[in-house]
Amino acid sequence: MTEHRDPPPTAPADIRTHRLVYGCMGLGGGWDRQPYGAPEIAAAEAAIEAALEIGVTAFDHADIYRHGKSEAVFGEVLARTPGLRSRILLQTKCGIRLPDGTAPGFYDLRGSHIVHSVEQSLTRLRTDVIDVLLLHRPDPLADPEEVAEALAALHRQGLVRHFGVSNMAAAQVAYLQAHLDLPLVVNQLQMSLADRDWLEAGVLVNTRQSAELGFPLGTVEHCRSNRMSVQAWGSLAKGRFTGAQQNPAEHATAEHVTALAEHHGTTPETILLWWLQRHPARIVPVIGTAHPDRIRACADAARRAPELTHEQWYALWLTARNHPLP
């Protein structure tokens, strides 16, 4: 591939300085190999415009989203909007191979696959450089030296500016970083008021309940100690506290979220994002809705510092937890 020609983004080039990231997984149509068309491009354009409108200039992708169509429709919007690429930061992921009818899905962080995935993402996104590349899931067969060699080559060729990981524990991050000269700048994890194992792990130490958690203790602390941005995927909890409640505890939490939104003169979506942003790890929520109105409902999380008090933050947690602290 040729040397990149895209200029550095005029938006903050360090992903660690962004307050919100827009997640593009919902763009591109169905999770199938059917071609996209004008409606899918128009929907992507509307979502991107809504994100830019509220001040979000970092966009998160993955090579597998909608079988590549999420990146492709985004690339269509970039191609028809002169100057847009220089105003935004592009982040994408690689390392998951979807089932293809002849083989099951699996993880693949072989060097050749990383390089091929990046080349394909660059083509679909119609750009010459990816600002941040994340390794999507841990591959048990990954050779860290081979991974490091591939990442170094991509950086040397000017195809990727920065690197990070997704869904990795502290020990996995440290093991990989030990083989890299370039710093890992992001760890993207599932985090929300509904998915709280990342938080519970730190307070259930030395209790029987800790054995029930799937989140490795110390991961958030490791990221903070090493200046890695902690990004939260699933941050709006699939609407479970903003209209899609499934049980009495979620109904009670939704009522509390609504009351706090009214108190602070904002939206329930912002309250959920503020709850994450209020944590001292400076968590960066990834908002994944494809609905422009719901994107706009997150505006205050992009523009205003979290206004939840210590007591309000705990009240939200305890209401969602539905059990007293140990």
Tab-separated table of C-alpha atoms in Angstrom:
chain	number	residue	atom	x	y	z
A	1	MET	CA	0.000	0.000	0.000
A	2	THR	CA	1.131	3.609	-0.577
A	3	GLU	CA	2.148	5.999	2.136
A	4	HIS	CA	-0.846	7.678	3.758
A	5	ARG	CA	-2.022	11.083	2.577
A	6	ASP	CA	-4.686	11.855	5.157
A	7	PRO	CA	-3.637	14.758	7.390
A	8	PRO	CA	-3.764	14.362	11.163
A	9	PRO	CA	-7.276	15.051	12.471
A	10	THR	CA	-8.037	18.568	13.641
A	11	ALA	CA	-10.110	16.945	16.383
A	12	PRO	CA	-7.939	15.998	19.389
A	13	ALA	CA	-5.506	13.452	17.951
A	14	ASP	CA	-4.989	11.718	21.309
A	15	ILE	CA	-7.942	9.380	21.882
A	16	ARG	CA	-7.329	9.723	25.616
A	17	THR	CA	-8.547	13.320	25.543
A	18	HIS	CA	-12.007	12.555	24.112
A	19	ARG	CA	-15.016	12.551	26.451
A	20	LEU	CA	-17.290	10.388	24.275
A	21	VAL	CA	-16.828	8.030	21.336
A	22	TYR	CA	-19.515	7.183	18.799
A	23	GLY	CA	-19.756	3.427	18.180
A	24	CYS	CA	-20.611	2.574	14.577
A	25	MET	CA	-21.683	-1.047	15.038
A	26	GLY	CA	-25.317	-0.169	14.287
A	27	LEU	CA	-24.564	1.286	10.854
A	28	GLY	CA	-24.660	-0.560	7.539
A	29	GLY	CA	-27.860	-2.619	7.603
A	30	GLY	CA	-28.217	-6.227	8.752
A	31	TRP	CA	-25.696	-8.678	10.151
A	32	ASP	CA	-25.510	-10.449	6.815
A	33	ARG	CA	-23.665	-10.255	3.524
A	34	GLN	CA	-26.496	-8.538	1.663
A	35	PRO	CA	-25.275	-5.364	-0.065
A	36	TYR	CA	-26.045	-2.010	1.461
A	37	GLY	CA	-27.695	0.773	-0.493
A	38	ALA	CA	-28.796	4.378	-0.365
A	39	PRO	CA	-31.004	3.968	2.754
A	40	GLU	CA	-28.104	2.544	4.778
A	41	ILE	CA	-25.772	5.316	3.621
A	42	ALA	CA	-28.376	7.950	4.501
A	43	ALA	CA	-28.885	6.424	7.954
A	44	ALA	CA	-25.129	6.436	8.566
A	45	GLU	CA	-24.891	10.045	7.441
A	46	ALA	CA	-27.687	11.062	9.814
A	47	ALA	CA	-26.023	9.305	12.761
A	48	ILE	CA	-22.617	10.832	11.987
A	49	GLU	CA	-24.139	14.304	11.674
A	50	ALA	CA	-25.922	13.889	15.022
A	51	ALA	CA	-22.671	12.828	16.703
A	52	LEU	CA	-20.785	15.785	15.245
A	53	GLU	CA	-23.621	18.086	16.256
A	54	ILE	CA	-23.148	17.240	19.948
A	55	GLY	CA	-19.372	17.532	19.724
A	56	VAL	CA	-18.345	13.886	19.306
A	57	THR	CA	-15.444	13.575	16.875
A	58	ALA	CA	-14.095	10.071	17.657
A	59	PHE	CA	-15.718	7.155	15.803
A	60	ASP	CA	-15.285	3.505	16.739
A	61	HIS	CA	-15.469	0.631	14.236
A	62	ALA	CA	-14.485	-3.009	13.883
A	63	ASP	CA	-13.746	-4.964	10.739
A	64	ILE	CA	-16.537	-7.434	11.569
A	65	TYR	CA	-19.370	-4.973	12.242
A	66	ARG	CA	-22.229	-5.871	9.883
A	67	HIS	CA	-19.706	-8.031	7.975
A	68	GLY	CA	-17.702	-4.940	7.070
A	69	LYS	CA	-20.682	-2.855	6.000
A	70	SER	CA	-20.414	-0.491	8.982
A	71	GLU	CA	-16.981	0.615	7.824
A	72	ALA	CA	-18.093	0.684	4.205
A	73	VAL	CA	-21.080	3.002	4.688
A	74	PHE	CA	-18.941	5.245	6.863
A	75	GLY	CA	-16.421	5.367	4.036
A	76	GLU	CA	-19.212	6.372	1.655
A	77	VAL	CA	-20.056	9.312	3.922
A	78	LEU	CA	-16.390	10.319	4.152
A	79	ALA	CA	-16.078	10.209	0.362
A	80	ARG	CA	-19.048	12.514	-0.167
A	81	THR	CA	-18.156	14.974	2.626
A	82	PRO	CA	-14.980	16.924	1.779
A	83	GLY	CA	-12.904	17.797	4.825
A	84	LEU	CA	-14.718	15.446	7.193
A	85	ARG	CA	-11.809	13.016	7.551
A	86	SER	CA	-9.525	15.752	8.848
A	87	ARG	CA	-12.081	16.699	11.514
A	88	ILE	CA	-12.467	13.284	13.117
A	89	LEU	CA	-10.533	10.483	14.756
A	90	LEU	CA	-11.066	6.962	13.370
A	91	GLN	CA	-10.689	3.900	15.571
A	92	THR	CA	-11.239	0.337	14.412
A	93	LYS	CA	-10.614	-3.201	15.651
A	94	CYS	CA	-9.410	-6.514	14.293
A	95	GLY	CA	-8.885	-10.049	15.539
A	96	ILE	CA	-12.304	-11.727	15.300
A	97	ARG	CA	-13.206	-13.963	12.372
A	98	LEU	CA	-16.925	-14.522	11.895
A	99	PRO	CA	-18.399	-17.915	10.942
A	100	ASP	CA	-18.446	-18.220	7.148
A	101	GLY	CA	-20.510	-21.366	6.579
A	102	THR	CA	-17.458	-23.595	6.301
A	103	ALA	CA	-15.714	-22.752	9.574
A	104	PRO	CA	-16.851	-21.572	13.019
A	105	GLY	CA	-15.994	-18.150	14.321
A	106	PHE	CA	-12.668	-17.788	16.114
A	107	TYR	CA	-10.057	-15.257	17.199
A	108	ASP	CA	-7.038	-14.518	15.037
A	109	LEU	CA	-4.178	-12.245	16.063
A	110	ARG	CA	-1.626	-13.721	13.715
A	111	GLY	CA	0.505	-10.999	12.195
A	112	SER	CA	-0.649	-11.686	8.658
A	113	HIS	CA	-4.295	-11.468	9.668
A	114	ILE	CA	-3.770	-8.179	11.535
A	115	VAL	CA	-2.097	-6.619	8.499
A	116	HIS	CA	-4.730	-7.954	6.086
A	117	SER	CA	-7.553	-6.704	8.323
A	118	VAL	CA	-6.067	-3.222	8.455
A	119	GLU	CA	-5.676	-3.123	4.674
A	120	GLN	CA	-9.316	-4.122	4.249
A	121	SER	CA	-10.498	-1.556	6.810
A	122	LEU	CA	-8.544	1.205	5.086
A	123	THR	CA	-10.198	0.295	1.790
A	124	ARG	CA	-13.714	0.191	3.241
A	125	LEU	CA	-13.248	3.416	5.208
A	126	ARG	CA	-11.737	5.113	2.144
A	127	THR	CA	-8.897	6.521	4.189
A	128	ASP	CA	-5.140	6.178	4.141
A	129	VAL	CA	-4.587	5.937	7.875
A	130	ILE	CA	-6.324	4.572	10.966
A	131	ASP	CA	-5.828	6.738	14.035
A	132	VAL	CA	-6.262	3.933	16.588
A	133	LEU	CA	-6.276	0.162	16.020
A	134	LEU	CA	-7.585	-2.083	18.806
A	135	LEU	CA	-7.042	-5.828	19.101
A	136	HIS	CA	-10.642	-6.912	19.515
A	137	ARG	CA	-10.412	-10.020	21.730
A	138	PRO	CA	-7.576	-12.052	23.271
A	139	ASP	CA	-6.378	-14.863	21.004
A	140	PRO	CA	-4.944	-17.703	23.143
A	141	LEU	CA	-2.661	-18.702	20.258
A	142	ALA	CA	-1.286	-15.211	19.691
A	143	ASP	CA	2.496	-14.894	19.761
A	144	PRO	CA	3.178	-11.462	21.328
A	145	GLU	CA	6.394	-11.036	19.375
A	146	GLU	CA	4.545	-11.678	16.111
A	147	VAL	CA	1.793	-9.269	17.125
A	148	ALA	CA	4.374	-6.634	18.026
A	149	GLU	CA	6.137	-7.058	14.689
A	150	ALA	CA	2.888	-6.580	12.763
A	151	LEU	CA	1.897	-3.480	14.757
A	152	ALA	CA	5.357	-1.969	14.379
A	153	ALA	CA	5.236	-2.516	10.612
A	154	LEU	CA	1.801	-0.869	10.333
A	155	HIS	CA	3.031	2.099	12.330
A	156	ARG	CA	6.262	2.364	10.366
A	157	GLN	CA	4.340	2.404	7.074
A	158	GLY	CA	2.106	5.202	8.361
A	159	LEU	CA	-1.039	3.059	8.164
A	160	VAL	CA	-1.878	3.160	11.903
A	161	ARG	CA	-1.006	5.952	14.318
A	162	HIS	CA	-1.815	4.402	17.724
A	163	PHE	CA	-2.738	1.011	19.190
A	164	GLY	CA	-4.867	-0.420	21.958
A	165	VAL	CA	-6.843	-3.469	23.006
A	166	SER	CA	-10.398	-4.478	23.784
A	167	ASN	CA	-11.786	-6.932	26.325
A	168	MET	CA	-8.392	-7.696	27.868
A	169	ALA	CA	-7.390	-8.176	31.497
A	170	ALA	CA	-4.517	-6.343	33.148
A	171	ALA	CA	-2.138	-9.300	32.889
A	172	GLN	CA	-2.873	-9.725	29.175
A	173	VAL	CA	-2.315	-6.036	28.530
A	174	ALA	CA	0.952	-6.024	30.469
A	175	TYR	CA	2.191	-9.170	28.706
A	176	LEU	CA	1.539	-7.664	25.292
A	177	GLN	CA	2.952	-4.265	26.234
A	178	ALA	CA	6.205	-5.908	27.359
A	179	HIS	CA	6.847	-6.852	23.721
A	180	LEU	CA	5.857	-3.498	22.221
A	181	ASP	CA	7.897	-0.330	21.842
A	182	LEU	CA	4.713	1.646	21.151
A	183	PRO	CA	2.352	2.338	24.077
A	184	LEU	CA	-1.094	0.771	24.223
A	185	VAL	CA	-3.401	3.749	24.690
A	186	VAL	CA	-6.879	2.184	25.040
A	187	ASN	CA	-8.631	-0.751	26.651
A	188	GLN	CA	-12.293	-1.012	25.628
A	189	LEU	CA	-14.439	-2.977	28.090
A	190	GLN	CA	-18.112	-3.696	28.703
A	191	MET	CA	-19.165	-1.175	31.345
A	192	SER	CA	-22.487	0.379	32.274
A	193	LEU	CA	-24.864	0.808	35.172
A	194	ALA	CA	-26.253	-2.610	34.160
A	195	ASP	CA	-22.908	-4.355	33.520
A	196	ARG	CA	-21.067	-3.592	36.744
A	197	ASP	CA	-18.621	-6.476	37.221
A	198	TRP	CA	-15.756	-4.038	36.561
A	199	LEU	CA	-16.913	-2.081	39.620
A	200	GLU	CA	-18.122	-4.928	41.814
A	201	ALA	CA	-14.774	-6.730	41.507
A	202	GLY	CA	-13.141	-3.954	43.478
A	203	VAL	CA	-15.563	-4.001	46.413
A	204	LEU	CA	-16.301	-7.725	46.723
A	205	VAL	CA	-12.693	-8.641	47.475
A	206	ASN	CA	-12.565	-11.148	50.328
A	207	THR	CA	-16.229	-12.117	49.938
A	208	ARG	CA	-17.853	-15.238	48.537
A	209	GLN	CA	-19.642	-13.175	45.905
A	210	SER	CA	-16.332	-12.338	44.239
A	211	ALA	CA	-16.211	-15.852	42.787
A	212	GLU	CA	-19.342	-15.069	40.761
A	213	LEU	CA	-17.781	-12.155	38.890
A	214	GLY	CA	-16.307	-12.487	35.438
A	215	PHE	CA	-14.231	-9.323	35.513
A	216	PRO	CA	-10.537	-9.603	36.458
A	217	LEU	CA	-9.683	-7.493	39.487
A	218	GLY	CA	-7.052	-4.835	38.847
A	219	THR	CA	-7.756	-4.204	35.158
A	220	VAL	CA	-9.134	-0.686	35.579
A	221	GLU	CA	-6.354	0.142	38.024
A	222	HIS	CA	-3.730	-1.110	35.556
A	223	CYS	CA	-5.129	1.116	32.828
A	224	ARG	CA	-5.119	4.138	35.116
A	225	SER	CA	-1.539	3.468	36.191
A	226	ASN	CA	-0.367	3.207	32.590
A	227	ARG	CA	-2.248	6.159	31.081
A	228	MET	CA	-4.556	3.920	29.060
A	229	SER	CA	-7.968	5.312	28.242
A	230	VAL	CA	-10.751	3.075	29.538
A	231	GLN	CA	-13.548	3.015	26.961
A	232	ALA	CA	-16.941	1.609	27.923
A	233	TRP	CA	-18.847	-0.319	25.266
A	234	GLY	CA	-22.533	-0.959	25.970
A	235	SER	CA	-22.557	2.236	28.050
A	236	LEU	CA	-26.287	2.924	27.614
A	237	ALA	CA	-27.135	-0.628	28.753
A	238	LYS	CA	-29.317	-1.299	25.690
A	239	GLY	CA	-31.971	1.058	27.041
A	240	ARG	CA	-32.610	-0.996	30.186
A	241	PHE	CA	-32.913	2.199	32.262
A	242	THR	CA	-34.388	4.443	29.565
A	243	GLY	CA	-37.483	2.586	28.380
A	244	ALA	CA	-36.597	-1.104	28.022
A	245	GLN	CA	-36.769	-2.199	31.660
A	246	GLN	CA	-37.020	-5.957	32.262
A	247	ASN	CA	-37.583	-6.369	36.018
A	248	PRO	CA	-38.618	-4.414	39.161
A	249	ALA	CA	-35.023	-3.398	39.990
A	250	GLU	CA	-34.583	-1.932	36.532
A	251	HIS	CA	-37.880	-0.073	36.796
A	252	ALA	CA	-36.779	1.400	40.124
A	253	THR	CA	-33.423	2.382	38.660
A	254	ALA	CA	-35.065	3.948	35.603
A	255	GLU	CA	-37.262	6.069	37.870
A	256	HIS	CA	-34.203	7.187	39.797
A	257	VAL	CA	-32.357	8.015	36.573
A	258	THR	CA	-35.323	10.069	35.364
A	259	ALA	CA	-35.549	11.965	38.654
A	260	LEU	CA	-31.852	12.815	38.540
A	261	ALA	CA	-32.173	13.946	34.925
A	262	GLU	CA	-34.966	16.333	35.915
A	263	HIS	CA	-32.930	17.578	38.897
A	264	HIS	CA	-29.883	18.334	36.743
A	265	GLY	CA	-31.832	19.630	33.745
A	266	THR	CA	-30.572	16.965	31.383
A	267	THR	CA	-31.595	13.624	29.849
A	268	PRO	CA	-31.667	10.110	31.321
A	269	GLU	CA	-29.050	9.072	28.761
A	270	THR	CA	-26.682	11.730	30.054
A	271	ILE	CA	-27.172	10.567	33.641
A	272	LEU	CA	-26.124	7.033	32.655
A	273	LEU	CA	-23.040	8.379	30.890
A	274	TRP	CA	-22.204	10.756	33.734
A	275	TRP	CA	-22.306	7.800	36.115
A	276	LEU	CA	-19.453	6.229	34.147
A	277	GLN	CA	-17.590	9.488	33.555
A	278	ARG	CA	-17.754	10.372	37.268
A	279	HIS	CA	-15.420	7.450	38.067
A	280	PRO	CA	-11.801	8.601	38.649
A	281	ALA	CA	-10.626	6.298	35.833
A	282	ARG	CA	-12.131	8.946	33.508
A	283	ILE	CA	-14.104	6.321	31.649
A	284	VAL	CA	-14.964	7.253	28.062
A	285	PRO	CA	-18.399	5.913	27.095
A	286	VAL	CA	-18.927	4.525	23.601
A	287	ILE	CA	-22.478	5.341	22.539
A	288	GLY	CA	-23.703	2.775	20.052
A	289	THR	CA	-27.232	3.807	19.181
A	290	ALA	CA	-27.925	4.473	15.507
A	291	HIS	CA	-30.902	6.754	16.277
A	292	PRO	CA	-30.032	10.440	15.809
A	293	ASP	CA	-32.427	11.632	18.518
A	294	ARG	CA	-30.895	9.285	21.074
A	295	ILE	CA	-27.412	10.396	20.037
A	296	ARG	CA	-28.477	14.007	20.632
A	297	ALA	CA	-29.815	12.986	24.045
A	298	CYS	CA	-26.178	12.346	25.034
A	299	ALA	CA	-25.114	15.932	24.304
A	300	ASP	CA	-24.553	17.003	27.899
A	301	ALA	CA	-22.192	14.078	28.474
A	302	ALA	CA	-20.034	15.489	25.684
A	303	ARG	CA	-20.288	19.122	26.756
A	304	ARG	CA	-20.630	19.197	30.547
A	305	ALA	CA	-18.488	17.670	33.273
A	306	PRO	CA	-20.349	15.007	35.298
A	307	GLU	CA	-22.524	16.768	37.867
A	308	LEU	CA	-23.447	13.786	40.016
A	309	THR	CA	-22.520	14.175	43.653
A	310	HIS	CA	-20.791	11.417	45.615
A	311	GLU	CA	-24.135	10.533	47.181
A	312	GLN	CA	-26.052	10.579	43.889
A	313	TRP	CA	-23.473	8.316	42.235
A	314	TYR	CA	-23.747	5.771	45.048
A	315	ALA	CA	-27.541	5.976	45.072
A	316	LEU	CA	-27.645	5.035	41.387
A	317	TRP	CA	-25.270	2.128	41.937
A	318	LEU	CA	-27.142	0.803	44.972
A	319	THR	CA	-30.522	1.093	43.271
A	320	ALA	CA	-29.268	-0.837	40.236
A	321	ARG	CA	-27.436	-3.310	42.499
A	322	ASN	CA	-30.620	-4.004	44.486
A	323	HIS	CA	-28.494	-5.250	47.394
A	324	PRO	CA	-26.607	-3.424	50.149
A	325	LEU	CA	-22.864	-3.186	49.991
A	326	PRO	CA	-20.876	-5.789	52.000
